[in-house]
Amino acid sequence: MTTTNQIQIDLFGPAENMHYRQVTLAAPAANEVQIKHHAIGVNYIDTYHRSGLYPLKLPASIGMEGAGEVIAIGSAVTNFAIGDRVGYCVPPVGSYSEVRNFPADKLIALPESISYDDAASLLLQGMTVQYLIRQIYQVKAGDTILLHAAAGGVGLIACQWLKALGATTIGTVGSEAKAKLAKSYGCDHTILYREENIAQRVKELTDGKGVPVVYDSVGKDTFTASLDCLQPRGLMVTFGNASGPVAPFSPLELASRGSLFITRPTLMSYNSTADEMQKNADDLFQFINTGQIKPNIHQRFDLKDAIVCHQALEARTTTGSTLLIP
Ligand code: NDP
């Protein structure tokens, strides 16, 4: 038994529903390790867990991503040892905590070259970009793609990785400052989607052809415009709900735009085994090690200030990645 400080929610709702509490933590179960976090990654999904859009069993802690050192191991754990440097970015949720227990078969071994802060900022968002552009649709040199929220956490990693692959990125952003930032990370063209017509601008930038794939994490506000940007037989990847969940729609919307495809993926289904997860993480680490993907930690908050952190994220005032420091 040990004690730790952690963020908990008793009820779904706004950021103010989060409480910073001292709790007792049991020893790790047979298949678990106990991790002392050095950095905790903040992701938009944390706001869905907190608000109840993605319901959890209450009371709950939240948080999907952390990096730190193993300080205890369960009796059946053979692949990790005390002192190992590890990170993770899949459930069970509960990373908003100084210390926690976590299943050993969902851990990622961190290379020495990657700091705890960088790991906690890059794992979840980087592994997301990995499956989006390397698995769902294999982006290749010469492709022109549309990426929404290009200056966000997922967005800035995607801008860099797409540039490394030789693709042309059209990125949507909420402000001129974010447009400048996305361009500095490799985004080729930006659209101010609060002012400009997205589909019209995409058609202009692609000589009327449209794009073969759209990565849409904004959801409700951009869904229809995203479909309008696709070439016939193009692929709509709707992977988030920053503006709210997409409303029900008719498959005829896909037919009328030229036999479009649509997928609504999750990180977990593209990283369902320990081997798959480590392989995908190694793909990400390779691009980090060559310097083609650089960490982009733009905000750090103390763990106890999680409320202010979520308020900033939901007010669209953050850029790049955000950390909570225990
Ligand atoms: P971001 O840093 O990208 O923050 C979200 C951004 O969305 C904002 O900064 C804002 O950028 C944009 N946005 C547009 N409309 C709104 C709105 N109404 N309210 C708030 N923000 C809005 O977050 P993350 O990088 O953590 O995640 C990006 C998205 O990817 C999220 O939707 C997340 O759920 C999704 N995701 C999905 C995964 C999956 O496997 N399905 C895995 C990981 C992330 P701007 O001001 O430029 O518009």
mmCIF file with all atom_site columns, C-alpha atoms and ligand atoms in Angstrom, residues 42-48 54 64 124-125 127-129 131-132 148-156 172-175 178-179 191 193-194 216-222 238-244 264-270 299 312-322, ligand 1:
data_model
loop_
_atom_site.group_PDB
_atom_site.id
_atom_site.type_symbol
_atom_site.label_atom_id
_atom_site.label_alt_id
_atom_site.label_comp_id
_atom_site.label_asym_id
_atom_site.label_entity_id
_atom_site.label_seq_id
_atom_site.pdbx_PDB_ins_code
_atom_site.Cartn_x
_atom_site.Cartn_y
_atom_site.Cartn_z
_atom_site.occupancy
_atom_site.B_iso_or_equiv
_atom_site.pdbx_formal_charge
_atom_site.auth_seq_id
_atom_site.auth_comp_id
_atom_site.auth_asym_id
_atom_site.auth_atom_id
_atom_site.pdbx_PDB_model_num
ATOM   1   C CA  . VAL A 1 42  ? -3.070  15.610 -21.825 1.00 0.00 ? 42  VAL A CA  1
ATOM   2   C CA  . ASN A 1 43  ? -5.336  14.635 -24.720 1.00 0.00 ? 43  ASN A CA  1
ATOM   3   C CA  . TYR A 1 44  ? -8.674  15.845 -25.984 1.00 0.00 ? 44  TYR A CA  1
ATOM   4   C CA  . ILE A 1 45  ? -10.165 12.432 -25.175 1.00 0.00 ? 45  ILE A CA  1
ATOM   5   C CA  . ASP A 1 46  ? -9.644  13.265 -21.483 1.00 0.00 ? 46  ASP A CA  1
ATOM   6   C CA  . THR A 1 47  ? -12.329 15.941 -21.848 1.00 0.00 ? 47  THR A CA  1
ATOM   7   C CA  . TYR A 1 48  ? -14.750 13.352 -23.342 1.00 0.00 ? 48  TYR A CA  1
ATOM   8   C CA  . TYR A 1 54  ? -17.303 8.615  -23.480 1.00 0.00 ? 54  TYR A CA  1
ATOM   9   C CA  . MET A 1 64  ? -4.828  7.908  -21.038 1.00 0.00 ? 64  MET A CA  1
ATOM   10  C CA  . LEU A 1 124 ? -0.760  8.971  -27.758 1.00 0.00 ? 124 LEU A CA  1
ATOM   11  C CA  . GLN A 1 125 ? -0.822  11.700 -30.385 1.00 0.00 ? 125 GLN A CA  1
ATOM   12  C CA  . MET A 1 127 ? 0.659   6.660  -32.261 1.00 0.00 ? 127 MET A CA  1
ATOM   13  C CA  . THR A 1 128 ? -2.608  8.178  -33.500 1.00 0.00 ? 128 THR A CA  1
ATOM   14  C CA  . VAL A 1 129 ? -0.857  9.833  -36.428 1.00 0.00 ? 129 VAL A CA  1
ATOM   15  C CA  . TYR A 1 131 ? -2.218  4.557  -37.583 1.00 0.00 ? 131 TYR A CA  1
ATOM   16  C CA  . LEU A 1 132 ? -3.925  7.409  -39.480 1.00 0.00 ? 132 LEU A CA  1
ATOM   17  C CA  . HIS A 1 148 ? -8.228  19.500 -39.578 1.00 0.00 ? 148 HIS A CA  1
ATOM   18  C CA  . ALA A 1 149 ? -6.968  21.233 -36.391 1.00 0.00 ? 149 ALA A CA  1
ATOM   19  C CA  . ALA A 1 150 ? -3.463  21.280 -37.854 1.00 0.00 ? 150 ALA A CA  1
ATOM   20  C CA  . ALA A 1 151 ? -1.952  23.344 -35.010 1.00 0.00 ? 151 ALA A CA  1
ATOM   21  C CA  . GLY A 1 152 ? -3.140  21.014 -32.222 1.00 0.00 ? 152 GLY A CA  1
ATOM   22  C CA  . GLY A 1 153 ? -1.327  18.137 -30.552 1.00 0.00 ? 153 GLY A CA  1
ATOM   23  C CA  . VAL A 1 154 ? -2.163  15.494 -33.165 1.00 0.00 ? 154 VAL A CA  1
ATOM   24  C CA  . GLY A 1 155 ? -2.013  18.197 -35.840 1.00 0.00 ? 155 GLY A CA  1
ATOM   25  C CA  . LEU A 1 156 ? 1.594   19.350 -35.389 1.00 0.00 ? 156 LEU A CA  1
ATOM   26  C CA  . THR A 1 172 ? -7.376  23.909 -41.164 1.00 0.00 ? 172 THR A CA  1
ATOM   27  C CA  . VAL A 1 173 ? -6.707  26.188 -38.184 1.00 0.00 ? 173 VAL A CA  1
ATOM   28  C CA  . GLY A 1 174 ? -8.649  28.490 -35.871 1.00 0.00 ? 174 GLY A CA  1
ATOM   29  C CA  . SER A 1 175 ? -6.493  31.636 -36.159 1.00 0.00 ? 175 SER A CA  1
ATOM   30  C CA  . LYS A 1 178 ? -2.122  28.929 -35.544 1.00 0.00 ? 178 LYS A CA  1
ATOM   31  C CA  . ALA A 1 179 ? -1.730  29.090 -39.347 1.00 0.00 ? 179 ALA A CA  1
ATOM   32  C CA  . ILE A 1 191 ? -7.404  27.369 -44.259 1.00 0.00 ? 191 ILE A CA  1
ATOM   33  C CA  . TYR A 1 193 ? -12.011 27.474 -41.134 1.00 0.00 ? 193 TYR A CA  1
ATOM   34  C CA  . ARG A 1 194 ? -13.822 29.979 -38.949 1.00 0.00 ? 194 ARG A CA  1
ATOM   35  C CA  . ASP A 1 216 ? -11.293 15.063 -39.443 1.00 0.00 ? 216 ASP A CA  1
ATOM   36  C CA  . SER A 1 217 ? -11.044 15.285 -35.640 1.00 0.00 ? 217 SER A CA  1
ATOM   37  C CA  . VAL A 1 218 ? -13.333 18.298 -35.298 1.00 0.00 ? 218 VAL A CA  1
ATOM   38  C CA  . GLY A 1 219 ? -16.522 16.306 -35.915 1.00 0.00 ? 219 GLY A CA  1
ATOM   39  C CA  . LYS A 1 220 ? -19.893 18.018 -35.917 1.00 0.00 ? 220 LYS A CA  1
ATOM   40  C CA  . ASP A 1 221 ? -18.852 21.402 -37.374 1.00 0.00 ? 221 ASP A CA  1
ATOM   41  C CA  . THR A 1 222 ? -16.714 20.097 -40.260 1.00 0.00 ? 222 THR A CA  1
ATOM   42  C CA  . THR A 1 238 ? -13.637 10.919 -38.855 1.00 0.00 ? 238 THR A CA  1
ATOM   43  C CA  . PHE A 1 239 ? -11.615 10.350 -35.685 1.00 0.00 ? 239 PHE A CA  1
ATOM   44  C CA  . GLY A 1 240 ? -12.677 12.946 -33.113 1.00 0.00 ? 240 GLY A CA  1
ATOM   45  C CA  . ASN A 1 241 ? -15.385 15.228 -31.754 1.00 0.00 ? 241 ASN A CA  1
ATOM   46  C CA  . ALA A 1 242 ? -13.700 18.474 -30.656 1.00 0.00 ? 242 ALA A CA  1
ATOM   47  C CA  . SER A 1 243 ? -16.790 20.464 -31.752 1.00 0.00 ? 243 SER A CA  1
ATOM   48  C CA  . GLY A 1 244 ? -19.245 17.714 -30.753 1.00 0.00 ? 244 GLY A CA  1
ATOM   49  C CA  . ARG A 1 264 ? -14.500 5.951  -37.576 1.00 0.00 ? 264 ARG A CA  1
ATOM   50  C CA  . PRO A 1 265 ? -11.324 4.465  -36.050 1.00 0.00 ? 265 PRO A CA  1
ATOM   51  C CA  . THR A 1 266 ? -9.874  4.227  -32.547 1.00 0.00 ? 266 THR A CA  1
ATOM   52  C CA  . LEU A 1 267 ? -6.250  4.071  -31.458 1.00 0.00 ? 267 LEU A CA  1
ATOM   53  C CA  . MET A 1 268 ? -6.958  0.900  -29.488 1.00 0.00 ? 268 MET A CA  1
ATOM   54  C CA  . SER A 1 269 ? -8.199  -1.134 -32.465 1.00 0.00 ? 269 SER A CA  1
ATOM   55  C CA  . TYR A 1 270 ? -4.955  -0.366 -34.346 1.00 0.00 ? 270 TYR A CA  1
ATOM   56  C CA  . GLN A 1 299 ? 1.939   24.030 -22.276 1.00 0.00 ? 299 GLN A CA  1
ATOM   57  C CA  . ALA A 1 312 ? -7.532  26.079 -21.883 1.00 0.00 ? 312 ALA A CA  1
ATOM   58  C CA  . LEU A 1 313 ? -7.838  23.002 -24.115 1.00 0.00 ? 313 LEU A CA  1
ATOM   59  C CA  . GLU A 1 314 ? -11.591 23.420 -24.578 1.00 0.00 ? 314 GLU A CA  1
ATOM   60  C CA  . ALA A 1 315 ? -11.294 27.184 -25.157 1.00 0.00 ? 315 ALA A CA  1
ATOM   61  C CA  . ARG A 1 316 ? -8.968  26.422 -28.132 1.00 0.00 ? 316 ARG A CA  1
ATOM   62  C CA  . THR A 1 317 ? -6.168  28.489 -26.590 1.00 0.00 ? 317 THR A CA  1
ATOM   63  C CA  . THR A 1 318 ? -3.628  25.640 -26.563 1.00 0.00 ? 318 THR A CA  1
ATOM   64  C CA  . THR A 1 319 ? -1.374  24.637 -29.442 1.00 0.00 ? 319 THR A CA  1
ATOM   65  C CA  . GLY A 1 320 ? 0.716   21.500 -29.848 1.00 0.00 ? 320 GLY A CA  1
ATOM   66  C CA  . SER A 1 321 ? 0.962   19.123 -26.894 1.00 0.00 ? 321 SER A CA  1
ATOM   67  C CA  . THR A 1 322 ? 0.161   19.698 -23.236 1.00 0.00 ? 322 THR A CA  1
HETATM 68  P P1  . NDP B 2 .   ? -5.969  19.378 -30.028 1.00 0.00 ? 1   NDP B P1  1
HETATM 69  O O1  . NDP B 2 .   ? -4.721  19.904 -29.447 1.00 0.00 ? 1   NDP B O1  1
HETATM 70  O O2  . NDP B 2 .   ? -6.016  19.191 -31.517 1.00 0.00 ? 1   NDP B O2  1
HETATM 71  O O3  . NDP B 2 .   ? -7.173  20.287 -29.556 1.00 0.00 ? 1   NDP B O3  1
HETATM 72  C C1  . NDP B 2 .   ? -8.390  20.278 -30.227 1.00 0.00 ? 1   NDP B C1  1
HETATM 73  C C2  . NDP B 2 .   ? -8.427  21.371 -31.320 1.00 0.00 ? 1   NDP B C2  1
HETATM 74  O O4  . NDP B 2 .   ? -9.623  21.207 -32.061 1.00 0.00 ? 1   NDP B O4  1
HETATM 75  C C3  . NDP B 2 .   ? -8.486  22.789 -30.787 1.00 0.00 ? 1   NDP B C3  1
HETATM 76  O O5  . NDP B 2 .   ? -7.229  23.328 -30.435 1.00 0.00 ? 1   NDP B O5  1
HETATM 77  C C4  . NDP B 2 .   ? -9.124  23.519 -31.948 1.00 0.00 ? 1   NDP B C4  1
HETATM 78  O O6  . NDP B 2 .   ? -8.132  23.973 -32.868 1.00 0.00 ? 1   NDP B O6  1
HETATM 79  C C5  . NDP B 2 .   ? -9.960  22.427 -32.651 1.00 0.00 ? 1   NDP B C5  1
HETATM 80  N N1  . NDP B 2 .   ? -11.396 22.699 -32.504 1.00 0.00 ? 1   NDP B N1  1
HETATM 81  C C6  . NDP B 2 .   ? -12.241 22.899 -33.528 1.00 0.00 ? 1   NDP B C6  1
HETATM 82  N N2  . NDP B 2 .   ? -13.472 23.158 -33.069 1.00 0.00 ? 1   NDP B N2  1
HETATM 83  C C7  . NDP B 2 .   ? -13.402 23.126 -31.729 1.00 0.00 ? 1   NDP B C7  1
HETATM 84  C C8  . NDP B 2 .   ? -14.349 23.339 -30.693 1.00 0.00 ? 1   NDP B C8  1
HETATM 85  N N3  . NDP B 2 .   ? -15.652 23.652 -30.957 1.00 0.00 ? 1   NDP B N3  1
HETATM 86  N N4  . NDP B 2 .   ? -13.957 23.231 -29.408 1.00 0.00 ? 1   NDP B N4  1
HETATM 87  C C9  . NDP B 2 .   ? -12.688 22.918 -29.109 1.00 0.00 ? 1   NDP B C9  1
HETATM 88  N N5  . NDP B 2 .   ? -11.719 22.719 -30.052 1.00 0.00 ? 1   NDP B N5  1
HETATM 89  C C10 . NDP B 2 .   ? -12.082 22.825 -31.354 1.00 0.00 ? 1   NDP B C10 1
HETATM 90  O O7  . NDP B 2 .   ? -6.342  17.988 -29.323 1.00 0.00 ? 1   NDP B O7  1
HETATM 91  P P2  . NDP B 2 .   ? -5.635  16.554 -29.494 1.00 0.00 ? 1   NDP B P2  1
HETATM 92  O O8  . NDP B 2 .   ? -4.437  16.690 -30.350 1.00 0.00 ? 1   NDP B O8  1
HETATM 93  O O9  . NDP B 2 .   ? -5.515  15.932 -28.160 1.00 0.00 ? 1   NDP B O9  1
HETATM 94  O O10 . NDP B 2 .   ? -6.736  15.719 -30.266 1.00 0.00 ? 1   NDP B O10 1
HETATM 95  C C11 . NDP B 2 .   ? -7.172  16.137 -31.551 1.00 0.00 ? 1   NDP B C11 1
HETATM 96  C C12 . NDP B 2 .   ? -8.405  15.372 -31.926 1.00 0.00 ? 1   NDP B C12 1
HETATM 97  O O11 . NDP B 2 .   ? -8.054  14.046 -32.271 1.00 0.00 ? 1   NDP B O11 1
HETATM 98  C C13 . NDP B 2 .   ? -9.506  15.298 -30.865 1.00 0.00 ? 1   NDP B C13 1
HETATM 99  O O12 . NDP B 2 .   ? -10.763 15.425 -31.486 1.00 0.00 ? 1   NDP B O12 1
HETATM 100 C C14 . NDP B 2 .   ? -9.323  13.891 -30.338 1.00 0.00 ? 1   NDP B C14 1
HETATM 101 O O13 . NDP B 2 .   ? -10.487 13.382 -29.780 1.00 0.00 ? 1   NDP B O13 1
HETATM 102 C C15 . NDP B 2 .   ? -8.922  13.156 -31.595 1.00 0.00 ? 1   NDP B C15 1
HETATM 103 N N6  . NDP B 2 .   ? -8.183  11.902 -31.331 1.00 0.00 ? 1   NDP B N6  1
HETATM 104 C C16 . NDP B 2 .   ? -8.738  10.736 -31.758 1.00 0.00 ? 1   NDP B C16 1
HETATM 105 C C17 . NDP B 2 .   ? -8.080  9.545  -31.587 1.00 0.00 ? 1   NDP B C17 1
HETATM 106 C C18 . NDP B 2 .   ? -8.639  8.298  -32.146 1.00 0.00 ? 1   NDP B C18 1
HETATM 107 O O14 . NDP B 2 .   ? -7.954  7.267  -32.151 1.00 0.00 ? 1   NDP B O14 1
HETATM 108 N N7  . NDP B 2 .   ? -9.865  8.276  -32.639 1.00 0.00 ? 1   NDP B N7  1
HETATM 109 C C19 . NDP B 2 .   ? -6.807  9.489  -30.861 1.00 0.00 ? 1   NDP B C19 1
HETATM 110 C C20 . NDP B 2 .   ? -6.281  10.793 -30.503 1.00 0.00 ? 1   NDP B C20 1
HETATM 111 C C21 . NDP B 2 .   ? -6.969  11.953 -30.724 1.00 0.00 ? 1   NDP B C21 1
HETATM 112 P P3  . NDP B 2 .   ? -8.445  25.292 -33.768 1.00 0.00 ? 1   NDP B P3  1
HETATM 113 O O15 . NDP B 2 .   ? -8.541  26.440 -32.808 1.00 0.00 ? 1   NDP B O15 1
HETATM 114 O O16 . NDP B 2 .   ? -7.302  25.387 -34.701 1.00 0.00 ? 1   NDP B O16 1
HETATM 115 O O17 . NDP B 2 .   ? -9.741  25.015 -34.447 1.00 0.00 ? 1   NDP B O17 1
#
